[in-house]
Short mmCIF file of C-alpha atoms in Angstrom, two decimals:
data_model
loop_
_atom_site.label_atom_id
_atom_site.label_comp_id
_atom_site.label_asym_id
_atom_site.label_seq_id
_atom_site.Cartn_x
_atom_site.Cartn_y
_atom_site.Cartn_z
CA UNK A 1 161.78 120.55 56.41
CA UNK A 2 158.83 118.62 54.65
CA UNK A 3 159.27 115.79 57.01
CA UNK A 4 158.86 118.08 59.96
CA UNK A 5 155.87 119.56 58.28
CA UNK A 6 154.31 116.23 57.63
CA UNK A 7 154.75 115.22 61.28
CA UNK A 8 153.06 118.25 62.49
CA UNK A 9 150.18 117.97 60.28
CA UNK A 10 149.83 114.24 61.30
CA UNK A 11 150.04 114.97 64.95
CA UNK A 12 147.51 118.05 64.58
CA UNK A 13 144.96 115.79 62.91
CA UNK A 14 145.45 112.94 65.58
CA UNK A 15 144.88 115.53 68.38
CA UNK A 16 141.81 117.09 66.76
CA UNK A 17 140.18 113.51 66.02
CA UNK A 18 141.33 112.21 69.32
CA UNK A 19 138.60 111.76 72.09
CA UNK A 20 139.31 110.54 75.55
CA UNK A 21 137.20 107.67 76.28
CA UNK A 22 136.42 106.71 80.00
CA UNK A 23 137.40 102.96 80.33
CA UNK A 24 134.79 102.92 83.32
CA UNK A 25 131.97 103.64 81.32
CA UNK A 26 129.08 105.99 80.84
CA UNK A 27 125.56 106.66 82.15
CA UNK A 28 122.82 108.09 80.22
CA UNK A 29 119.10 108.61 81.19
CA UNK A 30 115.94 110.28 80.32
CA UNK A 31 114.86 112.77 82.89
CA UNK A 32 111.35 111.89 82.16
CA UNK A 33 109.41 112.57 85.35
CA UNK A 34 107.83 115.72 86.34
CA UNK A 35 109.19 119.32 85.65
CA UNK A 36 112.29 121.29 86.77
CA UNK A 37 111.89 120.55 90.44
CA UNK A 38 111.40 116.73 90.01
CA UNK A 39 114.18 116.68 87.37
CA UNK A 40 116.67 118.40 89.48
CA UNK A 41 115.91 115.96 92.46
CA UNK A 42 116.59 113.16 90.01
CA UNK A 43 119.78 114.75 88.50
CA UNK A 44 121.44 115.08 91.85
CA UNK A 45 120.60 111.37 92.64
CA UNK A 46 122.04 110.37 89.13
CA UNK A 47 125.21 112.31 89.82
CA UNK A 48 125.60 110.35 92.96
CA UNK A 49 124.91 107.16 91.36
CA UNK A 50 127.35 107.89 88.70
CA UNK A 51 130.21 108.90 91.11
CA UNK A 52 129.65 105.39 93.09
CA UNK A 53 129.77 103.49 89.96
CA UNK A 54 132.80 105.54 88.81
CA UNK A 55 131.23 106.08 85.43
CA UNK A 56 131.02 109.47 83.55
CA UNK A 57 127.55 111.05 83.44
CA UNK A 58 126.19 112.26 80.13
CA UNK A 59 124.26 115.45 81.35
CA UNK A 60 120.84 115.17 79.78
CA UNK A 61 118.87 118.25 78.38
CA UNK A 62 116.21 119.52 80.77
CA UNK A 63 112.87 118.31 79.44
CA UNK A 64 110.47 121.21 79.21
CA UNK A 65 106.73 121.38 78.32
CA UNK A 66 105.82 124.65 76.56
CA UNK A 67 102.17 125.82 75.68
CA UNK A 68 101.19 125.00 72.29
CA UNK A 69 103.98 122.41 71.76
CA UNK A 70 102.67 118.88 71.13
CA UNK A 71 105.76 117.35 72.29
CA UNK A 72 108.33 118.22 74.95
CA UNK A 73 111.24 120.52 74.24
CA UNK A 74 114.72 119.45 75.24
CA UNK A 75 117.04 122.16 76.44
CA UNK A 76 120.78 121.75 76.69
CA UNK A 77 121.86 121.20 80.25
CA UNK A 78 124.50 123.97 79.92
CA UNK A 79 121.80 126.54 79.04
CA UNK A 80 120.99 126.79 82.77
CA UNK A 81 124.04 125.37 84.65
CA UNK A 82 127.84 125.72 84.42
CA UNK A 83 130.02 122.46 84.01
CA UNK A 84 133.10 123.27 85.76
CA UNK A 85 131.54 123.09 89.35
CA UNK A 86 130.24 119.73 88.52
CA UNK A 87 133.61 118.43 87.15
CA UNK A 88 135.03 119.14 90.75
CA UNK A 89 132.87 116.46 92.05
CA UNK A 90 132.87 113.96 89.29
CA UNK A 91 133.41 113.38 85.53
CA UNK A 92 130.50 114.72 83.34
CA UNK A 93 129.97 115.38 79.65
CA UNK A 94 127.04 117.11 77.93
CA UNK A 95 124.76 114.56 76.26
CA UNK A 96 125.26 116.46 72.83
CA UNK A 97 128.88 116.01 73.07
CA UNK A 98 128.65 112.30 74.19
CA UNK A 99 126.48 111.42 71.13
CA UNK A 100 128.80 113.29 68.64
CA UNK A 101 132.26 112.23 69.90
CA UNK A 102 131.86 109.25 72.18
CA UNK A 103 128.94 107.27 71.10
CA UNK A 104 130.28 106.25 67.60
CA UNK A 105 133.21 104.62 69.12
CA UNK A 106 131.66 103.02 72.30
CA UNK A 107 127.84 102.83 71.73
CA UNK A 108 127.11 102.27 67.99
CA UNK A 109 123.40 102.00 67.01
CA UNK A 110 123.28 98.04 66.86
CA UNK A 111 124.70 97.90 70.56
CA UNK A 112 122.07 100.36 72.10
CA UNK A 113 120.44 98.56 75.06
CA UNK A 114 117.70 100.31 77.26
CA UNK A 115 117.93 99.43 80.93
CA UNK A 116 114.83 99.34 83.11
CA UNK A 117 113.76 97.53 86.43
CA UNK A 118 111.03 95.73 84.55
CA UNK A 119 109.19 95.73 81.56
CA UNK A 120 107.35 98.94 80.85
CA UNK A 121 103.88 99.57 79.24
CA UNK A 122 102.62 96.89 76.85
CA UNK A 123 105.07 94.04 75.82
CA UNK A 124 108.04 92.49 77.49
CA UNK A 125 110.60 95.09 77.05
CA UNK A 126 111.53 98.56 78.31
CA UNK A 127 109.44 100.44 75.69
CA UNK A 128 111.97 103.14 76.34
CA UNK A 129 110.42 105.53 73.60
CA UNK A 130 106.88 105.04 74.46
CA UNK A 131 105.09 108.05 75.10
CA UNK A 132 106.09 111.65 75.72
CA UNK A 133 108.49 112.87 76.86
CA UNK A 134 110.32 109.55 76.22
CA UNK A 135 110.13 109.34 72.70
CA UNK A 136 111.04 112.95 72.01
CA UNK A 137 113.98 112.86 74.28
CA UNK A 138 115.60 109.89 72.70
CA UNK A 139 114.63 111.06 69.06
CA UNK A 140 116.44 114.45 69.80
CA UNK A 141 119.78 112.25 69.47
CA UNK A 142 118.42 109.79 67.01
CA UNK A 143 118.65 106.96 69.28
CA UNK A 144 116.98 103.78 68.94
CA UNK A 145 117.33 100.81 71.23
CA UNK A 146 117.86 97.30 69.75
CA UNK A 147 117.17 95.29 73.06
CA UNK A 148 116.25 95.86 76.72
CA UNK A 149 117.89 94.75 79.96
CA UNK A 150 115.94 94.37 83.33
CA UNK A 151 118.36 95.20 86.03
CA UNK A 152 116.08 94.12 88.82
CA UNK A 153 116.38 93.63 91.80
CA UNK A 154 119.37 96.10 91.86
CA UNK A 155 118.25 99.69 92.82
CA UNK A 156 119.85 103.16 92.97
CA UNK A 157 120.65 103.43 96.62
CA UNK A 158 124.40 103.46 96.35
CA UNK A 159 124.74 104.70 100.15
CA UNK A 160 123.71 101.21 101.35
CA UNK A 161 123.90 97.43 100.72
CA UNK A 162 127.16 97.89 98.79
CA UNK A 163 124.88 98.51 95.85
CA UNK A 164 127.77 100.10 93.65
CA UNK A 165 129.82 97.05 93.76
CA UNK A 166 126.79 94.92 92.76
CA UNK A 167 126.10 97.14 89.77
CA UNK A 168 129.69 96.93 88.55
CA UNK A 169 129.70 93.16 89.18
CA UNK A 170 126.80 92.56 87.03
CA UNK A 171 127.49 95.09 84.18
CA UNK A 172 131.33 95.53 84.13
CA UNK A 173 132.34 98.29 81.71
CA UNK A 174 134.06 96.15 79.53
CA UNK A 175 130.79 94.50 78.53
CA UNK A 176 128.41 97.36 79.05
CA UNK A 177 130.22 100.50 78.25
CA UNK A 178 126.90 102.52 78.46
CA UNK A 179 124.14 102.14 80.96
CA UNK A 180 121.21 103.97 79.28
CA UNK A 181 118.21 104.25 81.64
CA UNK A 182 114.54 104.89 80.67
CA UNK A 183 114.37 107.03 83.72
CA UNK A 184 116.63 108.54 85.99
CA UNK A 185 118.87 106.26 88.29
CA UNK A 186 117.69 108.12 91.28
CA UNK A 187 114.82 108.19 93.80
CA UNK A 188 112.16 110.95 94.14
CA UNK A 189 112.00 113.11 96.38
CA UNK A 190 116.04 113.50 96.57
CA UNK A 191 117.78 111.14 98.92
CA UNK A 192 118.82 112.80 102.24
CA UNK A 193 122.68 111.83 101.42
CA UNK A 194 122.30 113.39 98.13
CA UNK A 195 121.12 117.01 99.20
CA UNK A 196 124.55 118.56 99.47
CA UNK A 197 125.44 117.84 95.90
CA UNK A 198 123.38 121.09 95.38
CA UNK A 199 126.37 123.05 95.76
CA UNK A 200 127.84 121.86 92.48
CA UNK A 201 124.71 122.95 90.67
CA UNK A 202 125.80 126.56 89.68
CA UNK A 203 123.63 128.99 87.48
CA UNK A 204 124.96 130.25 84.20
CA UNK A 205 126.16 133.91 83.99
CA UNK A 206 122.85 134.42 81.76
CA UNK A 207 120.60 133.34 84.65
CA UNK A 208 122.73 134.98 87.42
CA UNK A 209 122.77 138.48 85.60
CA UNK A 210 119.30 138.46 84.98
CA UNK A 211 118.52 137.81 88.58
CA UNK A 212 120.94 140.48 89.93
CA UNK A 213 119.57 143.04 87.47
CA UNK A 214 116.20 142.47 88.73
CA UNK A 215 117.23 142.81 92.34
CA UNK A 216 119.28 145.98 91.52
CA UNK A 217 116.69 147.71 89.11
CA UNK A 218 113.48 146.79 90.15
CA UNK A 219 113.50 146.03 93.77
CA UNK A 220 113.86 148.84 96.21
CA UNK A 221 117.25 149.11 98.12
CA UNK A 222 117.22 146.96 101.11
CA UNK A 223 116.51 143.49 102.30
CA UNK A 224 113.73 141.51 100.41
CA UNK A 225 111.71 138.46 101.27
CA UNK A 226 111.16 135.87 98.49
CA UNK A 227 108.20 133.56 98.49
CA UNK A 228 106.97 130.53 96.43
CA UNK A 229 103.38 129.93 95.88
CA UNK A 230 101.73 126.78 94.38
CA UNK A 231 98.26 127.35 93.75
CA UNK A 232 97.27 126.18 90.19
CA UNK A 233 94.48 123.70 89.70
CA UNK A 234 96.84 120.87 89.37
CA UNK A 235 98.34 121.73 92.82
CA UNK A 236 94.80 121.86 94.36
CA UNK A 237 94.20 118.43 93.32
CA UNK A 238 97.74 117.05 94.40
CA UNK A 239 96.92 118.38 97.70
CA UNK A 240 93.85 116.30 98.07
CA UNK A 241 96.06 113.29 98.43
CA UNK A 242 97.62 114.34 101.72
CA UNK A 243 95.45 112.21 103.65
CA UNK A 244 96.58 109.05 102.11
CA UNK A 245 100.35 110.32 101.36
CA UNK A 246 101.60 112.08 104.36
CA UNK A 247 104.91 112.42 102.91
CA UNK A 248 103.71 113.63 99.37
CA UNK A 249 106.42 114.93 96.81
CA UNK A 250 109.14 116.84 98.68
CA UNK A 251 107.34 116.81 102.12
CA UNK A 252 110.67 115.15 103.69
CA UNK A 253 112.41 118.29 103.35
CA UNK A 254 110.53 119.70 106.36
CA UNK A 255 108.65 116.73 107.91
CA UNK A 256 111.64 114.30 107.59
CA UNK A 257 111.96 111.29 105.78
CA UNK A 258 110.00 109.12 108.29
CA UNK A 259 107.55 111.86 109.33
CA UNK A 260 109.55 112.51 112.41
CA UNK A 261 108.77 116.26 112.44
CA UNK A 262 105.15 115.71 111.72
CA UNK A 263 102.70 115.04 109.02
CA UNK A 264 101.65 117.26 105.99
CA UNK A 265 98.54 119.49 106.37
CA UNK A 266 96.42 121.44 103.74
CA UNK A 267 97.92 124.71 105.65
CA UNK A 268 101.43 123.46 104.29
CA UNK A 269 100.22 122.50 100.98
CA UNK A 270 97.75 125.21 99.98
CA UNK A 271 97.69 127.96 102.60
CA UNK A 272 95.03 130.62 102.49
CA UNK A 273 95.81 134.04 101.31
CA UNK A 274 95.26 135.37 104.79
CA UNK A 275 97.85 132.76 106.26
CA UNK A 276 100.14 133.74 103.63
CA UNK A 277 99.89 137.37 104.42
CA UNK A 278 100.37 136.82 108.04
CA UNK A 279 103.46 134.79 107.58
CA UNK A 280 104.80 137.24 105.24
CA UNK A 281 104.31 140.15 107.58
CA UNK A 282 106.06 138.35 110.24
CA UNK A 283 109.17 137.72 107.88
CA UNK A 284 109.22 141.33 106.65
CA UNK A 285 109.06 142.72 110.20
CA UNK A 286 111.87 140.11 111.39
CA UNK A 287 114.31 140.84 108.41
CA UNK A 288 113.37 144.58 108.02
CA UNK A 289 112.54 143.80 104.35
CA UNK A 290 111.51 146.63 102.08
CA UNK A 291 110.04 144.37 99.37
CA UNK A 292 108.77 141.00 98.61
CA UNK A 293 109.41 138.75 95.59
CA UNK A 294 106.84 136.41 94.65
CA UNK A 295 107.35 133.21 92.39
CA UNK A 296 104.20 131.18 91.51
CA UNK A 297 102.86 128.73 89.06
CA UNK A 298 99.62 130.54 88.76
CA UNK A 299 98.55 133.44 90.87
CA UNK A 300 101.19 135.61 92.56
CA UNK A 301 98.62 137.25 94.69
CA UNK A 302 100.35 140.82 93.81
CA UNK A 303 97.06 143.01 94.50
CA UNK A 304 96.19 140.98 97.71
CA UNK A 305 99.78 141.32 99.16
CA UNK A 306 100.28 144.79 98.19
CA UNK A 307 97.18 145.68 100.08
CA UNK A 308 98.20 143.76 103.04
CA UNK A 309 101.62 145.09 103.42
CA UNK A 310 100.65 148.73 102.35
CA UNK A 311 100.74 149.88 106.17
CA UNK A 312 104.44 148.58 106.23
CA UNK A 313 105.34 150.53 103.26
CA UNK A 314 106.56 147.15 101.54
CA UNK A 315 106.07 146.81 97.82
CA UNK A 316 105.43 143.32 96.16
CA UNK A 317 107.14 142.29 92.90
CA UNK A 318 107.43 139.35 90.21
CA UNK A 319 109.12 139.22 87.20
CA UNK A 320 107.23 140.91 84.00
CA UNK A 321 107.77 137.67 82.10
CA UNK A 322 108.19 134.89 84.71
CA UNK A 323 111.00 132.30 83.83
CA UNK A 324 111.27 129.54 86.56
CA UNK A 325 114.98 129.46 86.50
CA UNK A 326 115.50 133.04 86.98
CA UNK A 327 112.88 133.15 89.88
CA UNK A 328 114.77 130.54 91.53
CA UNK A 329 118.20 132.53 91.17
CA UNK A 330 116.26 135.44 92.73
CA UNK A 331 114.70 133.37 95.54
CA UNK A 332 118.05 132.04 96.23
CA UNK A 333 119.49 135.58 96.88
CA UNK A 334 116.55 136.86 99.18
CA UNK A 335 117.36 137.61 102.78
CA UNK A 336 114.68 135.19 103.79
CA UNK A 337 112.60 132.85 101.75
CA UNK A 338 109.28 131.22 102.46
CA UNK A 339 108.25 128.34 100.34
CA UNK A 340 105.96 125.28 99.94
CA UNK A 341 107.22 122.21 101.88
CA UNK A 342 105.46 119.74 99.39
CA UNK A 343 106.82 121.37 96.31
CA UNK A 344 110.21 120.04 94.56
CA UNK A 345 110.56 123.83 93.18
CA UNK A 346 110.70 125.10 96.62
CA UNK A 347 113.10 122.20 97.59
CA UNK A 348 115.28 123.39 94.90
CA UNK A 349 115.54 126.91 96.31
CA UNK A 350 115.82 125.73 99.97
CA UNK A 351 119.02 123.53 98.95
CA UNK A 352 120.58 126.24 97.17
CA UNK A 353 120.00 128.54 100.26
CA UNK A 354 121.09 125.81 102.57
CA UNK A 355 124.44 125.56 100.46
CA UNK A 356 124.93 129.20 101.04
CA UNK A 357 123.97 129.38 104.55
CA UNK A 358 120.75 131.50 104.04
CA UNK A 359 117.66 130.99 106.16
CA UNK A 360 114.53 129.64 104.92
CA UNK A 361 110.98 128.68 106.02
CA UNK A 362 107.78 126.88 104.95
CA UNK A 363 104.20 127.91 104.88
CA UNK A 364 102.34 126.43 107.74
CA UNK A 365 105.34 124.78 109.37
CA UNK A 366 106.25 124.43 112.04
CA UNK A 367 102.62 125.52 113.49
CA UNK A 368 103.78 125.97 116.86
CA UNK A 369 106.33 128.74 116.34
CA UNK A 370 105.20 132.31 115.98
CA UNK A 371 108.33 134.19 114.36
CA UNK A 372 109.88 134.09 111.06
CA UNK A 373 113.27 133.71 112.88
CA UNK A 374 112.16 130.73 114.91
CA UNK A 375 110.74 129.18 111.71
CA UNK A 376 113.94 128.56 110.08
CA UNK A 377 114.32 125.06 109.61
CA UNK A 378 117.37 123.01 110.90
CA UNK A 379 119.27 120.79 108.48
CA UNK A 380 117.82 117.48 108.32
#
């Protein structure tokens, strides 16, 4: 009896202490470029990269910049998104769990190498923790790097040039169990081949429930049009670069990756209030909408649009305390969506809607089509 009890105890300790180690290795990275839209583009590319190299991807926290905070704030990945859908595509683990259970076994402090294409900043190494959010991000997990590894001329395009094999040949998991990148191993904007991975990004019930609650209890019964407005000072300055950057930011989502559908214009990047009202009216009429939901980084144009849509008896709404992620979840459920072609925030909403077969359009594009229905952008 005592022997059986001893065996049971030993077995229980072994199971609780046992951690499955991926022999193919792991990928870590800092989502250190831009805000949520940019980070989401990079995440989907990093997911594709991890899949191609057949390494487990450590899901990094989302980097947020909050008013009054001197440094970036790291929000756990699972705060916004479910893990199960991602696991249907590839092996993932939240970074917090990786650092607690896996890192001590495969990535001890004395073997932590930072990977970058070439020297970053001052000096001759990756300087992986130089600046904000780089330093605060790695400090969140008490990570310091003891050396740097320049991986050039390799790149992240695993859909061409037999790149995955080249990575695994140069950095086999036996010698490099962890590839920790100073930035995301992905391109921006998102590579065309990776857009469909959006279907594996599923909001948590917390986000979904808030979106549904708003739609049911704030918006009037009936169809609604969702719109995204970028009109802050920083966006005004960004739009000034269109002349020299015809494929600025997420412009390929409507213009094509080689500008095969045209070039970006000010009407697309920073439409006038009158142009916005005109396009919204067309969409409202086409979809028999009873309301309009507005998401914006600055001015929601609520009074202006309310007046413009008064005769149509259409109401205009926004979240009382706007939260970007809930905004996106609401936009993803609109009967029709109009966004900013240049914006990666719009790009997230557009990809989610594409994954669910819902129609979308863009401000000022295409310029030669009159109705909201005809404005639906076909999949690139």
